[in-house]
Amino acid sequence: MTDVPVASASTAPVEDKREKQFTRDFWVVPIPKRLRHDPKNPPKFGLVLNATFGFASTFVVSNLYYCQPLLIEFSKSFSVSYDRVSNIPTLVQAGYATGLLLISPLGDLVRRRQLILLLVILSTSLSIGLCVTHSLAAFEALCFLVGAVTVTPQILMPLAADLAPPERKASAISIVLSGLLFGILIARVLAGIIGQFTSWRVVYYFAVGVQCLSLTLLYLVLPDYPAKNPEMSYFGILYTMAKFAVTEPMLIQTSLINIASSANFTNFWVTLTFLLGGPPYHYTTLAIGLFGLIGMFGVCMGPLVGRLIDRLVPWYATLVATLALIVFQAIETGAGGINIAAVIIMCLGLDVFRQMQQLSLTTVVFTIDEKARGRLNAVVILSLFIGQVMGTAVGSKVFVKYGWRAAAGLSLGLCGWQLLILMLRGPHCKRHTWFGYEGGWESRKSVVMERKRMEAEAKSGVETRRETTVDEKNVEDGSAEKQERQSDDAEDIKEDVKEKEDIKEKDPSRMTTL
C-alpha cells in the first residue's frame, strides 16, 4: 500500500481554525512531533500504520477468547463447579456487547488517538488483575470490564476507512478485519497450549505483555486527529445511532444479512465438535481443535479479498460471496456426516467467503455517513453479535434433537435468507431507497466512479454555461438599452433642428436672436 497523506482522504477531519494543536496525550505524555495533527503537513497512511492496526486488533480482541479453553483450569483453581465457571465466557461477551453499545460510538465524538490509547491501557491494567486475583467474584467482575473495554478494533476499523484513499478502503479495512479474525482463532490455540503446560495465569501474563507491545506501537505510529463531531453530545451520538438502525435501508439490509451470516457461521463451528466427536469420525479433542487452524487460510486471504472488493461494486462482491456460501453449505448438507472432505471444504469456503461478505457489506455501510462511521460500525457489530447468540442457541438444539443434516439444512436456509434480503435492493440504489433497482448494472467500481466524475463535470459545465448565458443576456440587454438611448437622442436632435428651421422661415429676425 502506497503511503498517502491522510488529509487527502475524502473523510479527513476538517481542522477548526480556532482549535489549538494537541501536543500531549492526557495532558501529560508528549505526542511525538511527527504524529501531531497538522493540516499543512499531514502524516502518511501506509502499510506500517495499517499493519499496526491489524496487530493491535489481534491481541486486543484475544481478551474475549482466552477464557474458553481454560474453564476446567478455572474450576480447579477456584474450587467451584463447571456450571459456575461457565458464566465467565458469558460475562466477557456481555461486557463486549456493553462496550459496543456505549463506548465504541465515542469514536465519532472525541479524539481517537487518546481514546484508543486509553482503552488499551484499561484492558492491560484489568488483565493484570486477572493474573493476580484469587477471588472468583473479582475474576468475574474483571472479565466483564475487560470485555467492555475490548472495543479498540471497532474504533480502528472506521478509522482505517477514514484515512485510506478511496481506491484502497476495502484493502485497509480487510487488514484490520483479518487481524481481528486471527485474534479470535489464535487466542484459543495459545490459551490451550499455555494452559496445558503451565498455569492459566501465565496466559493472562502473556495477554498483558502483548497488549503492552500493542500500546507501545500505537503510541509510536498512531497520528493524532481532531474530533469528527465536536458539536455533538454523548447522548446525541447514541440517539443518532439508534436512528440509523431504523431509518437507513442499506444499514438495515446489512444487519439482516449479518444476523443470518453470523448465525450460520456460529452454528457450523459449535456443532462441528459434536459432528467430529461422534460417528463416523470419533476424532479426539486435539484433532477437532486443529480444524480451527483451517480458518487461518481465510484470514490470510483477507487482504487479497480486499483488493478484489476495491475493484468491484460492493453489491456484486456480496452477491458472489453469498452464492458461494450457498454452494459450500449445500456440500456440507449433503455429505458433511459422510466424508471428511466435505467438512474440510466447508471450513475453507466458509472462512473465505464469509469474510468477503462481511468486508463488502461493511465497506458499503461506511458510505452512508462519513462522520458517523463509528456508530454505523457499532450497529453492524451488534448485528453480528445477535447472530452469534442465535446460532449458538438454535444450532445446538437442532443438532442434538435432529442430527447433523438438520443443523446443516438450517444453515443452508440461513444462506438462502441472505440472498433474498440482498436481492431486495439493486447494486446502485440511492441511500434512501428501500426496495428496487436503479442506476444500471455496472459491476466495475472504476467505471462507476468515472461515470460519477463525468456527471459532476457535466453538471458543473451546465452551471457555468447558465452563468455565461445570464451574463451574455445582461450584456445584450445593456447594449439594446444603450442603442435605444442613442436613438432617442438622435430623434431629439432632429426635432430641435426642425424646430429651428420652422422659426427661420416664419421670422428671420428672431432667428438672429436665437
Coordinates of C-alpha atoms in Angstrom, one line a residue:
M1 CA 0.0 0.0 0.0
T2 CA 1.5 3.3 -1.1
D3 CA 1.8 6.0 1.6
V4 CA -0.7 8.8 1.1
P5 CA -1.3 11.9 3.2
V6 CA -4.2 11.2 5.5
A7 CA -5.6 14.6 4.9
S8 CA -6.1 13.6 1.2
A9 CA -8.7 11.0 2.2
S10 CA -12.2 12.1 1.5
T11 CA -13.1 11.8 5.1
A12 CA -10.1 13.5 6.7
P13 CA -11.4 15.7 9.5
V14 CA -11.6 19.4 8.8
E15 CA -9.5 21.4 11.2
D16 CA -11.2 24.1 13.2
K17 CA -9.1 27.3 12.8
R18 CA -9.7 28.1 16.5
E19 CA -8.5 24.6 17.6
K20 CA -5.2 24.5 19.3
Q21 CA -2.7 21.8 18.3
F22 CA -2.6 19.0 20.8
T23 CA 0.9 18.3 21.9
R24 CA 0.3 15.9 24.8
D25 CA -1.8 12.7 25.4
F26 CA -4.0 13.1 28.5
W27 CA -2.3 16.5 29.2
V28 CA 0.8 14.6 30.4
V29 CA 2.5 12.4 27.9
P30 CA 4.0 14.2 24.9
I31 CA 2.8 13.3 21.4
P32 CA 5.7 12.6 19.0
K33 CA 6.1 15.7 16.9
R34 CA 5.6 13.8 13.6
L35 CA 2.3 12.5 14.8
R36 CA 0.7 15.8 15.9
H37 CA -2.2 16.9 13.8
D38 CA -1.0 19.5 11.2
P39 CA -3.3 20.1 8.2
K40 CA -0.3 21.6 6.3
N41 CA 1.9 18.6 6.8
P42 CA -0.4 15.5 7.4
P43 CA 1.1 12.2 8.4
K44 CA 1.2 9.4 5.9
F45 CA -1.2 6.5 5.9
G46 CA 0.5 3.4 4.6
L47 CA 1.2 -0.3 5.2
V48 CA 3.1 0.2 8.5
L49 CA 0.2 2.1 10.1
N50 CA -2.4 -0.3 8.6
A51 CA -0.4 -3.4 9.8
T52 CA -0.2 -1.8 13.3
F53 CA -4.0 -1.5 13.3
G54 CA -4.2 -5.2 12.4
F55 CA -1.7 -6.3 15.1
A56 CA -3.4 -4.3 17.8
S57 CA -6.8 -5.8 16.8
T58 CA -5.4 -9.3 17.0
F59 CA -4.1 -9.1 20.5
V60 CA -6.8 -6.9 22.0
V61 CA -9.7 -8.9 20.7
S62 CA -8.0 -12.0 22.0
N63 CA -9.1 -10.9 25.5
L64 CA -12.6 -12.2 24.7
Y65 CA -11.5 -15.7 23.9
Y66 CA -8.6 -16.6 26.2
C67 CA -11.0 -18.0 28.8
Q68 CA -12.8 -20.5 26.7
P69 CA -10.2 -23.4 26.7
L70 CA -9.4 -22.7 30.4
L71 CA -12.7 -23.3 32.0
I72 CA -11.6 -26.6 33.6
E73 CA -8.5 -24.9 34.9
F74 CA -10.6 -22.2 36.4
S75 CA -12.8 -24.8 38.1
K76 CA -9.8 -26.4 39.7
S77 CA -8.1 -23.2 40.7
F78 CA -11.2 -21.6 42.3
S79 CA -12.6 -24.9 43.6
V80 CA -16.0 -24.4 42.0
S81 CA -18.2 -26.4 39.7
Y82 CA -18.1 -26.4 35.9
D83 CA -21.6 -24.8 36.0
R84 CA -20.2 -21.8 37.9
V85 CA -17.2 -21.1 35.7
S86 CA -19.3 -21.4 32.6
N87 CA -20.6 -17.9 33.5
I88 CA -17.1 -16.4 32.7
P89 CA -17.4 -16.5 28.8
T90 CA -20.9 -15.2 29.1
L91 CA -19.8 -12.2 31.3
V92 CA -16.9 -11.4 28.9
Q93 CA -19.3 -11.4 25.9
A94 CA -21.9 -9.3 27.9
G95 CA -19.2 -6.8 28.7
Y96 CA -18.2 -6.7 25.0
A97 CA -21.8 -6.0 23.9
T98 CA -22.0 -3.2 26.5
G99 CA -18.8 -1.7 25.2
L100 CA -20.0 -1.9 21.6
L101 CA -23.2 0.0 22.6
L102 CA -21.8 2.6 24.9
I103 CA -18.1 3.0 24.2
S104 CA -17.3 2.4 20.5
P105 CA -19.6 5.3 19.4
L106 CA -17.3 7.6 21.2
G107 CA -15.0 7.3 18.1
D108 CA -17.4 9.8 16.4
L109 CA -17.2 12.2 19.3
V110 CA -13.7 12.5 20.8
R111 CA -10.1 12.4 19.5
R112 CA -9.4 8.9 18.5
R113 CA -5.7 8.6 19.4
Q114 CA -6.4 9.3 23.0
L115 CA -9.5 7.1 23.1
I116 CA -7.6 4.1 21.6
L117 CA -4.6 4.5 23.9
L118 CA -6.9 4.8 26.9
L119 CA -8.8 1.7 26.1
V120 CA -5.6 -0.4 25.6
I121 CA -4.3 1.0 28.9
L122 CA -7.5 0.0 30.7
S123 CA -7.6 -3.5 29.1
T124 CA -4.0 -4.1 30.0
S125 CA -4.5 -2.9 33.6
L126 CA -7.6 -5.1 34.0
S127 CA -5.7 -8.1 32.6
I128 CA -3.1 -7.6 35.4
G129 CA -6.0 -8.0 37.8
L130 CA -7.0 -11.3 36.2
C131 CA -3.4 -12.6 36.6
V132 CA -3.3 -12.0 40.4
T133 CA -6.8 -12.3 41.8
H134 CA -7.7 -15.4 43.9
S135 CA -11.4 -14.5 44.2
L136 CA -13.8 -15.9 41.6
A137 CA -16.3 -13.0 42.1
A138 CA -13.5 -10.5 41.5
F139 CA -12.3 -12.5 38.4
E140 CA -15.9 -12.5 37.0
A141 CA -16.2 -8.7 37.6
L142 CA -12.9 -8.1 35.9
C143 CA -13.9 -10.3 33.0
F144 CA -17.0 -8.1 32.4
L145 CA -14.9 -4.9 32.5
V146 CA -12.2 -6.4 30.2
G147 CA -15.0 -7.3 27.7
A148 CA -16.4 -3.7 27.9
V149 CA -13.1 -2.0 27.0
T150 CA -12.0 -4.6 24.4
V151 CA -13.7 -2.5 21.6
T152 CA -10.4 -1.0 20.2
P153 CA -10.7 -2.9 16.9
Q154 CA -14.2 -1.4 16.4
I155 CA -12.6 2.1 16.6
L156 CA -9.6 1.2 14.5
M157 CA -11.8 -0.2 11.6
P158 CA -13.7 3.0 11.0
L159 CA -10.5 5.0 11.4
A160 CA -8.8 2.9 8.7
A161 CA -11.8 3.6 6.4
D162 CA -11.5 7.3 7.2
L163 CA -7.8 7.6 6.4
A164 CA -7.4 5.2 3.4
P165 CA -7.7 6.7 -0.1
P166 CA -11.0 5.8 -1.9
E167 CA -9.4 3.1 -4.1
R168 CA -7.9 1.3 -1.1
K169 CA -10.6 1.5 1.5
A170 CA -11.6 -2.2 1.3
S171 CA -8.0 -3.3 1.5
A172 CA -7.3 -1.1 4.5
I173 CA -10.4 -2.4 6.3
S174 CA -9.6 -6.0 5.3
I175 CA -6.2 -5.9 7.2
V176 CA -7.9 -4.7 10.4
L177 CA -10.7 -7.3 10.0
S178 CA -8.1 -10.1 9.3
G179 CA -6.3 -9.1 12.4
L180 CA -9.5 -9.3 14.4
L181 CA -10.4 -12.8 13.0
F182 CA -6.9 -14.0 13.5
G183 CA -7.1 -12.9 17.2
I184 CA -10.3 -15.0 17.6
L185 CA -8.5 -18.1 16.3
I186 CA -5.1 -17.7 17.9
A187 CA -6.4 -16.8 21.3
R188 CA -8.0 -20.3 21.8
V189 CA -4.9 -22.0 20.4
L190 CA -2.4 -20.1 22.6
A191 CA -4.6 -20.3 25.7
G192 CA -4.9 -24.1 25.3
I193 CA -1.2 -24.7 24.7
I194 CA 0.0 -22.4 27.5
G195 CA -2.7 -23.6 29.9
Q196 CA -1.8 -27.3 29.2
F197 CA 1.9 -27.0 30.0
T198 CA 2.0 -24.2 32.6
S199 CA -0.8 -22.3 34.5
W200 CA -3.8 -20.4 33.3
R201 CA -2.4 -17.3 35.0
V202 CA 0.6 -17.4 32.5
V203 CA -2.0 -17.0 29.7
Y204 CA -3.1 -13.6 31.2
Y205 CA 0.5 -12.6 31.8
F206 CA 1.1 -13.2 28.1
A207 CA -2.0 -11.1 27.4
V208 CA -0.5 -8.3 29.4
G209 CA 2.7 -8.5 27.5
V210 CA 1.3 -8.4 24.0
Q211 CA -1.1 -5.6 25.0
C212 CA 1.8 -3.5 26.3
L213 CA 3.6 -4.1 23.0
S214 CA 0.4 -3.0 21.1
L215 CA 0.2 0.1 23.3
T216 CA 3.8 1.0 22.5
L217 CA 3.3 0.5 18.8
L218 CA 0.2 2.6 18.8
Y219 CA 1.8 5.4 20.7
L220 CA 4.7 5.5 18.3
V221 CA 2.8 5.3 15.0
L222 CA -0.8 6.4 15.5
P223 CA -1.3 10.0 14.4
D224 CA -3.5 12.4 16.3
Y225 CA -6.7 13.6 14.6
P226 CA -9.3 16.2 15.7
A227 CA -12.7 15.1 16.8
K228 CA -15.1 14.4 14.0
N229 CA -18.3 15.7 15.6
P230 CA -17.2 18.0 18.5
E231 CA -20.5 19.9 18.4
M232 CA -22.5 16.7 19.4
S233 CA -23.2 15.4 22.8
Y234 CA -22.7 11.8 24.0
F235 CA -26.5 11.2 24.2
G236 CA -26.8 12.8 20.8
I237 CA -24.4 10.2 19.5
L238 CA -26.4 7.3 21.0
Y239 CA -29.7 8.8 19.7
T240 CA -28.4 9.1 16.1
M241 CA -27.0 5.5 16.3
A242 CA -30.5 4.3 17.2
K243 CA -32.0 6.4 14.5
F244 CA -29.6 5.0 11.9
A245 CA -30.6 1.5 12.9
V246 CA -34.2 2.1 11.9
T247 CA -34.1 4.6 9.1
E248 CA -31.2 3.6 6.8
P249 CA -32.3 0.9 4.3
M250 CA -28.7 0.0 3.5
L251 CA -27.8 -0.5 7.2
I252 CA -30.9 -2.5 7.9
Q253 CA -30.3 -4.7 4.9
T254 CA -26.7 -5.3 6.0
S255 CA -27.8 -6.0 9.6
L256 CA -30.3 -8.6 8.5
I257 CA -27.8 -10.3 6.3
N258 CA -25.2 -10.2 9.1
I259 CA -27.5 -11.8 11.6
A260 CA -28.1 -14.8 9.3
S261 CA -24.5 -15.0 8.3
S262 CA -23.2 -14.9 11.8
A263 CA -25.8 -17.5 12.9
N264 CA -24.7 -19.7 10.1
F265 CA -21.0 -19.3 11.0
T266 CA -21.5 -20.0 14.7
N267 CA -23.9 -22.9 14.1
F268 CA -21.3 -24.6 12.0
W269 CA -18.4 -24.2 14.4
V270 CA -20.4 -25.0 17.5
T271 CA -21.9 -28.2 16.1
L272 CA -18.6 -29.2 14.4
T273 CA -17.4 -30.6 17.8
F274 CA -20.4 -32.9 18.0
L275 CA -20.1 -33.9 14.4
L276 CA -16.4 -34.8 14.5
G277 CA -16.6 -36.4 18.0
G278 CA -19.4 -38.7 17.1
P279 CA -19.9 -41.4 14.4
P280 CA -18.5 -42.0 11.9
Y281 CA -15.3 -39.9 12.7
H282 CA -14.8 -40.3 16.5
Y283 CA -11.9 -37.7 16.4
T284 CA -10.0 -36.7 19.6
T285 CA -10.3 -33.2 21.2
L286 CA -6.9 -32.3 19.8
A287 CA -7.8 -33.3 16.3
I288 CA -11.1 -31.3 16.5
G289 CA -9.2 -28.3 17.7
L290 CA -6.8 -28.4 14.8
F291 CA -9.7 -27.8 12.4
G292 CA -9.8 -24.3 13.8
L293 CA -6.4 -23.7 12.2
I294 CA -8.0 -24.2 8.8
G295 CA -9.7 -20.8 9.5
M296 CA -6.3 -19.2 9.2
F297 CA -6.4 -19.7 5.5
G298 CA -9.4 -17.4 5.3
V299 CA -7.6 -14.8 7.4
C300 CA -4.6 -14.9 5.1
M301 CA -6.9 -14.4 2.1
G302 CA -8.4 -11.3 3.7
P303 CA -6.1 -8.7 2.1
L304 CA -6.5 -10.4 -1.4
V305 CA -10.2 -10.3 -0.9
G306 CA -10.0 -6.6 0.0
R307 CA -8.1 -5.9 -3.3
L308 CA -10.8 -7.7 -5.2
I309 CA -13.6 -5.7 -3.5
D310 CA -11.7 -2.5 -4.2
R311 CA -12.3 -3.3 -7.9
L312 CA -16.0 -4.3 -7.7
V313 CA -19.2 -2.5 -6.7
P314 CA -19.7 -3.9 -3.2
W315 CA -23.1 -5.3 -4.0
Y316 CA -21.6 -7.7 -6.6
A317 CA -18.9 -8.8 -4.1
T318 CA -21.7 -9.6 -1.6
L319 CA -23.6 -11.5 -4.2
V320 CA -20.6 -13.6 -5.2
A321 CA -19.8 -14.4 -1.6
T322 CA -23.4 -15.3 -0.7
L323 CA -23.8 -17.6 -3.7
A324 CA -20.5 -19.3 -2.9
L325 CA -21.7 -19.8 0.7
I326 CA -24.8 -21.5 -0.6
V327 CA -22.8 -23.8 -2.7
F328 CA -20.4 -24.8 0.1
Q329 CA -23.2 -25.1 2.6
A330 CA -25.1 -27.4 0.1
I331 CA -21.9 -29.6 0.0
E332 CA -21.9 -29.7 3.8
T333 CA -25.6 -30.6 4.0
G334 CA -25.2 -33.4 1.5
A335 CA -22.0 -35.1 2.7
G336 CA -20.8 -33.5 6.0
G337 CA -21.6 -36.5 8.1
I338 CA -20.4 -39.0 5.4
N339 CA -17.0 -37.8 4.1
I340 CA -14.5 -35.6 6.0
A341 CA -13.5 -33.9 2.7
A342 CA -16.9 -32.2 2.7
V343 CA -16.2 -30.8 6.2
I344 CA -12.7 -29.5 5.2
I345 CA -14.1 -27.9 2.0
M346 CA -16.8 -26.2 4.1
C347 CA -14.2 -24.9 6.6
L348 CA -12.2 -23.3 3.8
G349 CA -15.2 -21.9 1.9
L350 CA -17.0 -20.6 5.0
D351 CA -13.9 -18.7 6.2
V352 CA -13.0 -17.1 2.9
F353 CA -16.4 -16.1 1.6
R354 CA -17.9 -15.0 4.9
Q355 CA -15.0 -12.7 5.3
M356 CA -15.6 -11.4 1.8
Q357 CA -19.3 -10.9 2.5
Q358 CA -18.7 -9.1 5.8
L359 CA -16.0 -6.9 4.3
S360 CA -18.1 -5.8 1.3
L361 CA -21.1 -5.1 3.5
T362 CA -19.0 -3.0 5.9
T363 CA -17.5 -1.1 3.0
V364 CA -20.9 0.0 1.7
V365 CA -22.3 0.8 5.1
F366 CA -19.4 3.2 5.7
T367 CA -20.5 5.2 2.7
I368 CA -23.8 6.2 4.4
D369 CA -22.3 9.0 6.5
E370 CA -18.6 9.6 6.7
K371 CA -18.9 11.4 10.0
A372 CA -20.8 8.5 11.6
R373 CA -18.7 5.5 10.8
G374 CA -18.1 4.6 14.5
R375 CA -21.9 4.5 15.1
L376 CA -22.6 2.6 11.9
N377 CA -19.9 0.1 12.7
A378 CA -21.3 -0.4 16.2
V379 CA -24.7 -1.3 14.7
V380 CA -23.0 -3.7 12.2
I381 CA -21.1 -5.5 15.0
L382 CA -24.1 -5.7 17.2
S383 CA -26.0 -7.5 14.4
L384 CA -23.1 -10.0 14.2
F385 CA -23.3 -10.5 18.0
I386 CA -27.1 -11.2 17.8
G387 CA -26.4 -13.7 15.1
Q388 CA -23.8 -15.5 17.2
V389 CA -26.2 -15.8 20.1
M390 CA -28.9 -17.2 17.8
G391 CA -26.6 -19.6 16.0
T392 CA -25.2 -21.0 19.3
A393 CA -28.6 -21.5 20.9
V394 CA -30.7 -22.7 18.0
G395 CA -27.9 -24.7 16.2
S396 CA -27.0 -26.8 19.2
K397 CA -30.6 -27.7 19.9
V398 CA -31.3 -28.7 16.3
F399 CA -28.2 -30.8 16.1
V400 CA -28.9 -32.6 19.4
K401 CA -32.6 -33.3 18.5
Y402 CA -32.5 -33.9 14.8
G403 CA -28.9 -34.6 13.8
W404 CA -26.1 -33.1 11.7
R405 CA -28.1 -32.9 8.4
A406 CA -30.9 -30.9 10.0
A407 CA -28.4 -28.5 11.5
A408 CA -26.6 -28.1 8.1
G409 CA -30.0 -27.7 6.5
L410 CA -30.8 -24.8 8.9
S411 CA -27.5 -23.1 7.9
L412 CA -28.5 -23.6 4.2
G413 CA -31.8 -21.9 4.9
L414 CA -30.0 -19.0 6.5
C415 CA -27.8 -18.7 3.4
G416 CA -31.0 -18.5 1.3
W417 CA -32.3 -15.8 3.5
Q418 CA -29.2 -13.8 3.0
L419 CA -29.6 -14.0 -0.8
L420 CA -33.3 -13.0 -0.5
I421 CA -32.5 -9.9 1.5
L422 CA -29.7 -8.9 -0.8
M423 CA -31.8 -9.1 -3.9
L424 CA -34.4 -6.7 -2.5
R425 CA -32.1 -3.7 -3.4
G426 CA -30.0 -3.4 -6.5
P427 CA -26.3 -2.5 -6.8
H428 CA -26.8 1.2 -7.4
C429 CA -29.8 2.1 -5.3
K430 CA -29.8 5.5 -3.7
R431 CA -29.3 5.9 0.0
H432 CA -33.0 6.1 1.0
T433 CA -34.3 3.6 -1.5
W434 CA -35.9 0.6 0.4
F435 CA -36.7 -1.7 -2.5
G436 CA -36.0 -1.9 -6.2
Y437 CA -33.3 -1.4 -8.8
E438 CA -32.0 1.8 -10.4
G439 CA -28.8 3.2 -11.8
G440 CA -27.9 0.3 -14.1
W441 CA -25.9 -2.9 -13.6
E442 CA -22.3 -1.9 -14.0
S443 CA -20.1 -4.1 -11.7
R444 CA -16.7 -2.3 -12.0
K445 CA -16.1 0.3 -9.4
S446 CA -13.7 2.3 -11.6
V447 CA -16.4 2.7 -14.4
V448 CA -19.0 3.8 -11.8
M449 CA -16.6 6.4 -10.3
E450 CA -15.6 7.7 -13.8
R451 CA -19.3 8.0 -14.7
K452 CA -20.0 10.0 -11.5
R453 CA -17.0 12.2 -12.2
M454 CA -18.3 12.9 -15.7
E455 CA -21.7 13.6 -14.4
A456 CA -20.3 16.0 -11.9
E457 CA -18.2 17.8 -14.6
A458 CA -21.3 17.9 -16.8
K459 CA -23.3 19.4 -14.0
S460 CA -20.6 21.9 -13.3
G461 CA -20.5 22.7 -17.0
V462 CA -24.2 23.3 -17.2
E463 CA -23.9 25.7 -14.2
T464 CA -21.1 27.5 -15.9
R465 CA -23.0 27.8 -19.2
R466 CA -26.0 29.0 -17.3
E467 CA -24.0 31.7 -15.7
T468 CA -22.4 32.7 -19.0
T469 CA -25.8 32.8 -20.7
V470 CA -27.1 35.2 -18.0
D471 CA -24.0 37.4 -18.4
E472 CA -24.4 37.5 -22.2
K473 CA -28.1 38.3 -21.8
N474 CA -27.2 41.1 -19.4
V475 CA -24.7 42.4 -21.9
E476 CA -27.3 42.2 -24.7
D477 CA -29.8 43.9 -22.6
G478 CA -27.3 46.7 -21.8
S479 CA -26.4 47.1 -25.5
A480 CA -30.1 47.3 -26.5
E481 CA -30.7 49.9 -23.8
K482 CA -27.7 51.9 -25.0
Q483 CA -28.9 51.8 -28.6
E484 CA -32.3 52.9 -27.5
R485 CA -30.9 55.8 -25.7
Q486 CA -28.8 56.8 -28.7
S487 CA -31.8 56.6 -30.9
D488 CA -33.8 58.8 -28.6
D489 CA -31.0 61.3 -28.5
A490 CA -30.9 61.4 -32.3
E491 CA -34.7 62.0 -32.5
D492 CA -34.4 64.8 -30.0
I493 CA -31.6 66.4 -32.2
K494 CA -33.7 66.1 -35.3
E495 CA -36.7 67.7 -33.6
D496 CA -34.5 70.6 -32.4
V497 CA -33.2 71.2 -36.0
K498 CA -36.6 71.1 -37.5
E499 CA -38.0 73.5 -34.9
K500 CA -35.2 76.0 -35.7
E501 CA -35.9 75.7 -39.5
D502 CA -39.6 76.4 -38.9
I503 CA -38.8 79.5 -36.9
K504 CA -36.3 80.8 -39.5
E505 CA -39.0 80.5 -42.3
K506 CA -41.6 82.4 -40.2
D507 CA -39.5 85.1 -38.6
P508 CA -35.9 85.6 -39.8
S509 CA -35.2 88.4 -37.3
R510 CA -36.0 86.1 -34.4
M511 CA -33.6 83.5 -35.8
T512 CA -30.8 86.0 -35.4
T513 CA -31.7 86.5 -31.8
L514 CA -31.7 82.7 -31.3

